[in-house]
Short mmCIF file of C-alpha atoms and ligand atoms in Angstrom, two decimals:
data_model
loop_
_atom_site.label_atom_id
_atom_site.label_comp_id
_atom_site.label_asym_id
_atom_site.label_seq_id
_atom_site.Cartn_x
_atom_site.Cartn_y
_atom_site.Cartn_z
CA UNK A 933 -10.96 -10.64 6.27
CA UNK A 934 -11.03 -14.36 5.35
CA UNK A 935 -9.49 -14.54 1.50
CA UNK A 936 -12.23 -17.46 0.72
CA UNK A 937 -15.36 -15.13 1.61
CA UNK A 938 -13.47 -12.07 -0.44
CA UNK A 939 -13.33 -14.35 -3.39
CA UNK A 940 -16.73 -14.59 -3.72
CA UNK A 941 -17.57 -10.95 -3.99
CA UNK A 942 -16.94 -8.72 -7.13
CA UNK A 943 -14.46 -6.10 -6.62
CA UNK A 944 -15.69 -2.80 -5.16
CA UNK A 945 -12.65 -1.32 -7.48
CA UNK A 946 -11.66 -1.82 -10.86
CA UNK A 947 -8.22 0.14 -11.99
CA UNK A 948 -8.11 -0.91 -15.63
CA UNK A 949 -4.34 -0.21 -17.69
CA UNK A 950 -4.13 3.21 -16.29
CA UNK A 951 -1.52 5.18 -17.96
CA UNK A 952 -0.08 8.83 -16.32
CA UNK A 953 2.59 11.09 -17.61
CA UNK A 954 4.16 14.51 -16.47
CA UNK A 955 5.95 17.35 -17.76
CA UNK A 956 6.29 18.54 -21.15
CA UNK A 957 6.44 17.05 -24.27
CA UNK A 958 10.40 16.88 -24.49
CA UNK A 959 10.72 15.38 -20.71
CA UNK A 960 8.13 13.21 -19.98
CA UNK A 961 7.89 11.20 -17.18
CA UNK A 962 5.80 7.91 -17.65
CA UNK A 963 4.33 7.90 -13.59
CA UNK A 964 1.68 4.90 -15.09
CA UNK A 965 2.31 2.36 -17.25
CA UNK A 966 -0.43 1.11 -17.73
CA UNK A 967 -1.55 -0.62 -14.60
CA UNK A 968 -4.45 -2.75 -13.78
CA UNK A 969 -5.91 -4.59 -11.01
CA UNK A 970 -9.28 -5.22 -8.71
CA UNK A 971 -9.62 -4.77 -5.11
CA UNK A 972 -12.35 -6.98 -3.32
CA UNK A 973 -14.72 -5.87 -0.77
CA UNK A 974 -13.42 -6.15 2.75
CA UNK A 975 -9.68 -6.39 1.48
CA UNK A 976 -6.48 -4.77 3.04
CA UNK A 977 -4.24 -4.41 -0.27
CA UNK A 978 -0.86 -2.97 0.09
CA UNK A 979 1.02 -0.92 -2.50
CA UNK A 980 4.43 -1.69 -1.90
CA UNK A 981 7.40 -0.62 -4.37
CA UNK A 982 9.99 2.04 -4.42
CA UNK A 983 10.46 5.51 -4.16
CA UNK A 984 9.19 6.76 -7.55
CA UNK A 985 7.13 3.98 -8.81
CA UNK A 986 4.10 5.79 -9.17
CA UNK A 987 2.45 4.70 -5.90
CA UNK A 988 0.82 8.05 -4.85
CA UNK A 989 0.20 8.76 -8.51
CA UNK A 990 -1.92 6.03 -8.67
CA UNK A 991 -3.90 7.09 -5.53
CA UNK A 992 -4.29 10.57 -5.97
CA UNK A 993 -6.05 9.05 -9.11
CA UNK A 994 -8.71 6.72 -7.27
CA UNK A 995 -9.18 9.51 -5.18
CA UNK A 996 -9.87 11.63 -7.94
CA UNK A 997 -7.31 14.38 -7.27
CA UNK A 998 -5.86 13.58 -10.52
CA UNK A 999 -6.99 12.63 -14.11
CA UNK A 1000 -5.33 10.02 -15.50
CA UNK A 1001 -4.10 9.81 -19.32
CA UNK A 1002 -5.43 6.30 -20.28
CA UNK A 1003 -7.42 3.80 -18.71
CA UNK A 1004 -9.82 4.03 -16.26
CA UNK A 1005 -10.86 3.25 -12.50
CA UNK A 1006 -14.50 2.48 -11.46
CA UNK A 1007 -15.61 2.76 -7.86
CA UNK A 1008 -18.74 0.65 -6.67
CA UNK A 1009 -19.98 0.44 -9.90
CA UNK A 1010 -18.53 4.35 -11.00
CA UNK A 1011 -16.79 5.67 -13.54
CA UNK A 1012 -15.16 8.40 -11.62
CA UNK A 1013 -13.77 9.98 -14.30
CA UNK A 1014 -17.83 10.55 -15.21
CA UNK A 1015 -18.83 12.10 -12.49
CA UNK A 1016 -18.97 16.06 -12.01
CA UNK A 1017 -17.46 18.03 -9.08
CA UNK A 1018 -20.01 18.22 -6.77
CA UNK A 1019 -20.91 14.48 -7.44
CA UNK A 1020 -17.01 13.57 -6.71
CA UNK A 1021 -17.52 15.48 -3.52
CA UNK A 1022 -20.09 13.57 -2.22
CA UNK A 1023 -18.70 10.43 -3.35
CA UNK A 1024 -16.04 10.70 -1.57
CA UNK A 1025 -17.19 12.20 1.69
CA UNK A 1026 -19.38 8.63 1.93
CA UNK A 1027 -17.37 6.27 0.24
CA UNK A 1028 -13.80 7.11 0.04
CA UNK A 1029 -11.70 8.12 3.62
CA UNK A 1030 -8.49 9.85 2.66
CA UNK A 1031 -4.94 9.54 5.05
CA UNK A 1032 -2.66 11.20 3.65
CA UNK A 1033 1.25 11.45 5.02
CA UNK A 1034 0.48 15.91 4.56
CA UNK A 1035 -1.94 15.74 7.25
CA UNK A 1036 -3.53 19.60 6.58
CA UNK A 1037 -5.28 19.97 9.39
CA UNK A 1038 -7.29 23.46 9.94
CA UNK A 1039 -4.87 25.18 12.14
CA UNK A 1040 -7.74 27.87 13.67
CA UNK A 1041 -9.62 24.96 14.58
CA UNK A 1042 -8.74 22.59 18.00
CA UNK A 1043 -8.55 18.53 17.64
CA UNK A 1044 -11.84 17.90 18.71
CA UNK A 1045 -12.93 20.08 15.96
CA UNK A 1046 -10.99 19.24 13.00
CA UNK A 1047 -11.94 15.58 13.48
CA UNK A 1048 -15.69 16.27 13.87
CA UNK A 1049 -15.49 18.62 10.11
CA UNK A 1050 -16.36 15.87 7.95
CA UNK A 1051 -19.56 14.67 10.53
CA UNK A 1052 -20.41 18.58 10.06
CA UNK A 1053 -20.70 18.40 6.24
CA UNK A 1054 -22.21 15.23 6.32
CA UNK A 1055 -25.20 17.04 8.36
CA UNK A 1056 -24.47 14.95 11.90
CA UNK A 1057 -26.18 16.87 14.62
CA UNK A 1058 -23.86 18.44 17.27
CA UNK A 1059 -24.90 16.09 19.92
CA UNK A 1060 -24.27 13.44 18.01
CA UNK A 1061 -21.07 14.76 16.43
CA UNK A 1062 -19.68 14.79 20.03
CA UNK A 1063 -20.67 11.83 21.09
CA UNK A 1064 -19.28 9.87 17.93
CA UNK A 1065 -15.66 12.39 18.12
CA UNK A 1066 -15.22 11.83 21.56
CA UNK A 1067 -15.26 8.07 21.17
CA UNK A 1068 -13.11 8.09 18.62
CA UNK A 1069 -10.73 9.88 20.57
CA UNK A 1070 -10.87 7.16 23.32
CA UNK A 1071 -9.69 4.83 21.32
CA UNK A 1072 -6.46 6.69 19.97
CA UNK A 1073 -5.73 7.46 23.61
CA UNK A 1074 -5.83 11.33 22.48
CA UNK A 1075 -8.87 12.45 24.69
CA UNK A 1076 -5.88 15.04 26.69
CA UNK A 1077 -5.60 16.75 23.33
CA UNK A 1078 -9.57 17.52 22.34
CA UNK A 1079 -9.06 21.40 22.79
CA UNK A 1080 -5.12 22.33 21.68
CA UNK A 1081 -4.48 23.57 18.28
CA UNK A 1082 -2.68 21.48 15.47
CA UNK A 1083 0.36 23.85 16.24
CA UNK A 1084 0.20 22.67 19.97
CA UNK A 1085 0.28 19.11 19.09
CA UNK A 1086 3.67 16.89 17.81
CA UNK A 1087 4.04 15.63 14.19
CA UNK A 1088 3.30 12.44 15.51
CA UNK A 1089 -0.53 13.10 17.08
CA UNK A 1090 -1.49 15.34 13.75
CA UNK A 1091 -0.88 12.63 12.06
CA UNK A 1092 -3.00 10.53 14.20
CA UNK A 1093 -5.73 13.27 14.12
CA UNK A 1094 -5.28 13.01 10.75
CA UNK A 1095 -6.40 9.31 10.13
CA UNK A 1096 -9.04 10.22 12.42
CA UNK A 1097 -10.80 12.41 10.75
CA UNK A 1098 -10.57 10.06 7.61
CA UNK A 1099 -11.66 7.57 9.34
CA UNK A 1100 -14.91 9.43 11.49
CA UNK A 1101 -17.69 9.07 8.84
CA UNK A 1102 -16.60 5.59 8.94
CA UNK A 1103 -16.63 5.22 4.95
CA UNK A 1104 -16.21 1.41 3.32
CA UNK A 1105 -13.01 2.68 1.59
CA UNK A 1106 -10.27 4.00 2.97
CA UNK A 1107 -7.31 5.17 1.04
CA UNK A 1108 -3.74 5.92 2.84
CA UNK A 1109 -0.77 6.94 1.62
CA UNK A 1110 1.95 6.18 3.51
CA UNK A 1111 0.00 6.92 6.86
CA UNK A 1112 2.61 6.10 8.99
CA UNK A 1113 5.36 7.51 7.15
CA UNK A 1114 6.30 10.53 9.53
CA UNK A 1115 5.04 8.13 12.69
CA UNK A 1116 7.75 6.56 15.48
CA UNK A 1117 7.33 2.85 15.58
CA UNK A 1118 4.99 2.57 18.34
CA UNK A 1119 2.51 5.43 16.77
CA UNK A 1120 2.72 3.88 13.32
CA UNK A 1121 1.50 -0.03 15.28
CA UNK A 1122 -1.46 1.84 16.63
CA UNK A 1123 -2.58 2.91 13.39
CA UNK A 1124 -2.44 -0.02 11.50
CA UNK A 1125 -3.52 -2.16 14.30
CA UNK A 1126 -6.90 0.34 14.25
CA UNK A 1127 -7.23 -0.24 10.16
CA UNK A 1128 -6.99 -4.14 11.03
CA UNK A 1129 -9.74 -3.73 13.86
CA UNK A 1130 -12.05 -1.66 11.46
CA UNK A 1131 -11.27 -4.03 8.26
CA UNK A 1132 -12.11 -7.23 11.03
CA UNK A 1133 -15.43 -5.05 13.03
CA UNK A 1134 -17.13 -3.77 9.56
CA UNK A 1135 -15.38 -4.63 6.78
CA UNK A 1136 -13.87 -1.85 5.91
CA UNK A 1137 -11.96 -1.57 2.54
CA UNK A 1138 -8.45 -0.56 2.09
CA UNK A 1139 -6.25 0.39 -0.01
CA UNK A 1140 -2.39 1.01 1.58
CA UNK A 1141 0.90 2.74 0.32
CA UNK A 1142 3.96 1.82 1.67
CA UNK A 1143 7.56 0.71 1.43
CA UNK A 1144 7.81 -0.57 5.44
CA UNK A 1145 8.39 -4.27 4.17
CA UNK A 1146 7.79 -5.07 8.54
CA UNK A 1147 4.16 -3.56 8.12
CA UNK A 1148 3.04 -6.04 4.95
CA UNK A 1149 1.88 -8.65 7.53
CA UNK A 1150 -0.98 -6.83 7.89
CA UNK A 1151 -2.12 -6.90 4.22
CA UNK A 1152 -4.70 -10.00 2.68
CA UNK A 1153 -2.85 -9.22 -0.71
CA UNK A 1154 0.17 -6.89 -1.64
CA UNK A 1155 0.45 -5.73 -4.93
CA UNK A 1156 4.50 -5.27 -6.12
CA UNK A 1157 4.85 -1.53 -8.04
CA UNK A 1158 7.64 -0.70 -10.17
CA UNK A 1159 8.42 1.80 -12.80
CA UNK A 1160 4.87 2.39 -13.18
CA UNK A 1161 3.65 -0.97 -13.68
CA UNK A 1162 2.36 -3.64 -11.56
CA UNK A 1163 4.91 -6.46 -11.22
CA UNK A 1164 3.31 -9.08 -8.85
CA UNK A 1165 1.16 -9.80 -6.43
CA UNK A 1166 1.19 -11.79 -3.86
CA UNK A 1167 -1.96 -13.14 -2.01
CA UNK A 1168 -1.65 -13.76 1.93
CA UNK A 1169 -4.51 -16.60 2.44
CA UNK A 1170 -4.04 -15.94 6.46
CA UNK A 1171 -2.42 -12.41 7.17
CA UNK A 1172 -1.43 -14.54 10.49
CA UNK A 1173 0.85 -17.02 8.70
CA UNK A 1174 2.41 -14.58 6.87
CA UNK A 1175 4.27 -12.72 9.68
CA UNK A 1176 8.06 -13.07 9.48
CA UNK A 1177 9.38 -15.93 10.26
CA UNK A 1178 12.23 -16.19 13.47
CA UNK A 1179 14.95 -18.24 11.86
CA UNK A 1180 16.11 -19.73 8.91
CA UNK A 1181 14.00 -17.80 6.51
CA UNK A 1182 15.06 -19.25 3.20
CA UNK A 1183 13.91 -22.90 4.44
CA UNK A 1184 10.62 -21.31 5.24
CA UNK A 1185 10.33 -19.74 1.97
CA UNK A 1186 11.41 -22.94 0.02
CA UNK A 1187 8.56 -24.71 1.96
CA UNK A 1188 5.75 -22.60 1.69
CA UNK A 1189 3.58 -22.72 -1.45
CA UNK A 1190 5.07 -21.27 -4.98
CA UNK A 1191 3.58 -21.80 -8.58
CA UNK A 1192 5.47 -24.17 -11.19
CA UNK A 1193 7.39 -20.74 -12.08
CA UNK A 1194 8.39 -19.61 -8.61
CA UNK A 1195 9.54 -23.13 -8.00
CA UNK A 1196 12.00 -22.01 -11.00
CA UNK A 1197 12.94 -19.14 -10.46
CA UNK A 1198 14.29 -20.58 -6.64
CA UNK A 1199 15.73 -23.07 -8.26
CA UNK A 1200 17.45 -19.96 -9.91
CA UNK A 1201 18.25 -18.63 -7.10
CA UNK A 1202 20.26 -21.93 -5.40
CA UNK A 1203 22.19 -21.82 -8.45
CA UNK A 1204 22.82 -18.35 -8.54
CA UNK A 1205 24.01 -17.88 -4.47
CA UNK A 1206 25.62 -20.27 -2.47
CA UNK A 1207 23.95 -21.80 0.52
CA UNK A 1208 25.38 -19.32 3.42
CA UNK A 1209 24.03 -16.34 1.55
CA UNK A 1210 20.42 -17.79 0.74
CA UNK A 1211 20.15 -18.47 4.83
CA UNK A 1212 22.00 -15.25 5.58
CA UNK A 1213 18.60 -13.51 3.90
CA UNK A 1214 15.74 -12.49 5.50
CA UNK A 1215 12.30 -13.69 4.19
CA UNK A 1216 11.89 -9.85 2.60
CA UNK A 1217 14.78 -10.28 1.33
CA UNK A 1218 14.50 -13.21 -0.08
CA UNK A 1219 10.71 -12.39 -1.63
CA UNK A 1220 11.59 -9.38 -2.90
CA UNK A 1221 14.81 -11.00 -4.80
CA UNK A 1222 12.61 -13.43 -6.44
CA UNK A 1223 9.80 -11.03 -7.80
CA UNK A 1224 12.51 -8.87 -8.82
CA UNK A 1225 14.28 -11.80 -10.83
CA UNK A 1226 11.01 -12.62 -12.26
CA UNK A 1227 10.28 -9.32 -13.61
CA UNK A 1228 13.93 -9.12 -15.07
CA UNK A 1229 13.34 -12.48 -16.59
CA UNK A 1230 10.10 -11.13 -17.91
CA UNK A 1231 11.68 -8.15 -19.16
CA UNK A 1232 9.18 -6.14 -17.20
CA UNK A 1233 12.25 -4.23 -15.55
CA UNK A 1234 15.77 -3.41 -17.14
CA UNK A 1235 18.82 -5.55 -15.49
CA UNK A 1236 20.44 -2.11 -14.43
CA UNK A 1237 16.76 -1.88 -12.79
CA UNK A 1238 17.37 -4.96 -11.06
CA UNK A 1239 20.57 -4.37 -10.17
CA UNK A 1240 19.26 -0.73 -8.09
CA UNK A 1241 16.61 -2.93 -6.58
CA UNK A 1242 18.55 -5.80 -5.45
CA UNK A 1243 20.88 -2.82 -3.82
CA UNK A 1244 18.08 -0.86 -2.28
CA UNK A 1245 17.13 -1.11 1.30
CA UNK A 1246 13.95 -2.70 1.84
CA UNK A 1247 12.78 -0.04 3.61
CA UNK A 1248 12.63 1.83 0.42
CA UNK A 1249 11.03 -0.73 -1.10
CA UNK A 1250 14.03 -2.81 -2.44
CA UNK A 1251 15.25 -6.29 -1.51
CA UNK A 1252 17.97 -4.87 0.60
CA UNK A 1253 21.25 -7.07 -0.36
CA UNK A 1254 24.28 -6.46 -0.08
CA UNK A 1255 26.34 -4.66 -3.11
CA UNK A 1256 28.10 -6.90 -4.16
CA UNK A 1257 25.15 -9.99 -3.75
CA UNK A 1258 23.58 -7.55 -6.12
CA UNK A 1259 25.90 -7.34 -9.00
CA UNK A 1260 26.52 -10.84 -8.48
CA UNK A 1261 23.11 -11.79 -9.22
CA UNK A 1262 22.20 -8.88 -11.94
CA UNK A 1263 25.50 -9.76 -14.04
CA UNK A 1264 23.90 -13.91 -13.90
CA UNK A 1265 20.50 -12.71 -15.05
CA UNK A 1266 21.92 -10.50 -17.48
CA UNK A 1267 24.72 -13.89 -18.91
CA UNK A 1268 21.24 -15.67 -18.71
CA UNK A 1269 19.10 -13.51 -20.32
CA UNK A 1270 21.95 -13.16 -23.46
CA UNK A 1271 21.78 -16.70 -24.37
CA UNK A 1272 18.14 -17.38 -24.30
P1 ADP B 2329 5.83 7.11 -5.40
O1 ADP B 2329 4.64 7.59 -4.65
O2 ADP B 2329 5.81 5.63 -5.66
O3 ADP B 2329 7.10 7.54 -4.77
P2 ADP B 2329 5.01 9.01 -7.43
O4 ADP B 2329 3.68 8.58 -7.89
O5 ADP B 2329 5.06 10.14 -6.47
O6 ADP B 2329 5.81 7.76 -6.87
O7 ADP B 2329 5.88 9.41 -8.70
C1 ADP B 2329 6.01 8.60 -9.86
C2 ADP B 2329 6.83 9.34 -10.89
O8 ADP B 2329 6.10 10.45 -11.40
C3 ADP B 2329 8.13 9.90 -10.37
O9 ADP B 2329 9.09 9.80 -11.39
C4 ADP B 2329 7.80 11.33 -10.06
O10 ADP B 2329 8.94 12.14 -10.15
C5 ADP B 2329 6.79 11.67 -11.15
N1 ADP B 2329 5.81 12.67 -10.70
C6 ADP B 2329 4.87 12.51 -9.74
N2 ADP B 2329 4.12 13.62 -9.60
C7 ADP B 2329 4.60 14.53 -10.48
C8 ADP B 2329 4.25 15.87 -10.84
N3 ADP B 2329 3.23 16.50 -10.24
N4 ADP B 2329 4.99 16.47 -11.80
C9 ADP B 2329 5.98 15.84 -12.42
N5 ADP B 2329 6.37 14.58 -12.15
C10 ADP B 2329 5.70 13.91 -11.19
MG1 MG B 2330 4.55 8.57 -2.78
#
């Protein structure tokens, strides 16, 4: 949806420094570190960090499967830490869909049927129910399926089934984690080009988890997720423009639009590499290395942090250099960081 109109409008979710630990008092693991941010009405956000960072934490919390330790999240208005069990369940049969990368579907019950389970609860007569199910499985090109089992169907179309039958009651959230995690490349296209059509036909609201760096196109705003904290975000004012450019990334980057401090932290960066390896990057590459200097710079991450990140592939969220690119820039941040 156009960023200007989703301006206007108050966010429809409010996570405010949400804090989560786990395990015992001797080995705790900070999962939330206190993170806070808003997501606007008709908005495709991304979640995009590493392995570990506390991404499905964080949504297992807005969709109240888990209680956080600080903080708190508010849902249209909702505190939904207030509300009771059978409120929660209700709330989010009609407001929240679920797509999880586990995609439990009923195994004694065919496609056609596990899709239609949430139109049953929600009281949708059977003519109706069929009518709507059917549809929807015209536009996944999965109508050959309708009457197999789960077991009788590949990895691929249960997971397909599965954002289905988030997706049926046609709620104004929708939550995903990692929905196309277990998907080939063509499956996982389909699914995010159907979240774009429903955020573009009615507005729907989402909130995505993943570490595909090629799939962040389709976001109006991603927000960066490390260690348990938020890191960055980055607003896409047309998700169009944003698409990866063919050649010569680093010119494209250095052109587009950067705050007073991004313009710094590039100029950083020219000092730092030499000219071959700044146009040897791609534009992932290149984004992620900045945010990740940033944070460094901000102390928000540890430089051995930086240096893992720098090192990690960027389809596990990292920037994806090479090694030795890595230490090269993580032992400059760290001379830099010594004398300031
Ligand atoms: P992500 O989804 O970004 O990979 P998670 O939210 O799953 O990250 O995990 C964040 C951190 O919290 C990790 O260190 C993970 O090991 C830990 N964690 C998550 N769930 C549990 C749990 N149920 N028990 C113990 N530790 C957990
Ligand atoms: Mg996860």
């Amino acid at each position: 949806m156009i960023r200007e109109t989703i301006e206007k409008k108050k966010p429809v979710i409010i996570v405010e420094k949400l804090e989560k630990f786990f395990g015992s008092e001797q080995s705790r693991v900070k999962a939330l570190a206190g993170v806070s941010f808003e997501v606007f009405p008709g908005e495709i956000v991304f979640l995009f960090g590493p392995s570990g960072s506390g991404k499905s934490t964080l949504l297992n919390i807005l969709a109240g499967l888990e209680v956080p330790d600080g903080g708190k999240v508010v849902i249209d208005g909702v505190d939904i830490n207030k509300m009771n069990k059978e409120e929660k369940a209700i709330f989010h049969r009609e407001k929240v869909g679920m797509v999880f990368q586990a995609y439990d579907l009923i195994p004694s019950l065919n496609i056609f049927d596990n899709i239609s389970l949430p139109l049953v609860f929600s009281k949708i007569l059977p003519a109706k129910r069929r009518e709507i199910v059917s549809k929807m499985l015209n536009d996944f090109n999965l109508s050959a399926l309708a009457d197999r089992l789960p077991a009788e169907v590949s990895g691929g179309q249960q997971q397909r089934v599965g954002v289905m039958r988030a997706l049926i009651c046609q709620p104004p959230i929708i939550i995903a984690d990692e929905p196309t995690g277990n998907l080939d490349s063509a499956s996982a296209t389909e699914v995010m080009d159907l979240f774009a059509r429903l955020n573009d036909d009615i507005g729907t609201t989402m909130i995505v988890v993943t570490h595909n760096p090629e799939q962040l196109h389709y976001a109006d705003r991603v927000i960066h997720v490390l260690d348990g904290k938020v890191i960055k975000q980055t607003v896409h004012h047309h998700r169009e423009a944003s698409r990866p450019a063919k050649k010569n990334s680093w010119t494209t980057y250095v052109e587009q639009k950067h705050s007073k401090r991004e313009e710094k932290i590039i100029k950083l960066m020219k000092i730092i590499l030499s000219k071959t390896q700044l146009d040897g990057f791609a534009e992932t590459e290149i984004e992620r290395t900045a945010i990740l200097i940033e944070a460094a710079i901000d102390k928000k991450i540890t430089i051995s942090a930086l240096r893992k990140n720098l090192d990690l592939p960027t389809k596990d969220g990292g920037a994806g250099l090479y090694s030795n690119t890595a230490h090269h820039i993580a032992d400059n941040i760290e001379a830099l960081l010594e004398v300031l």
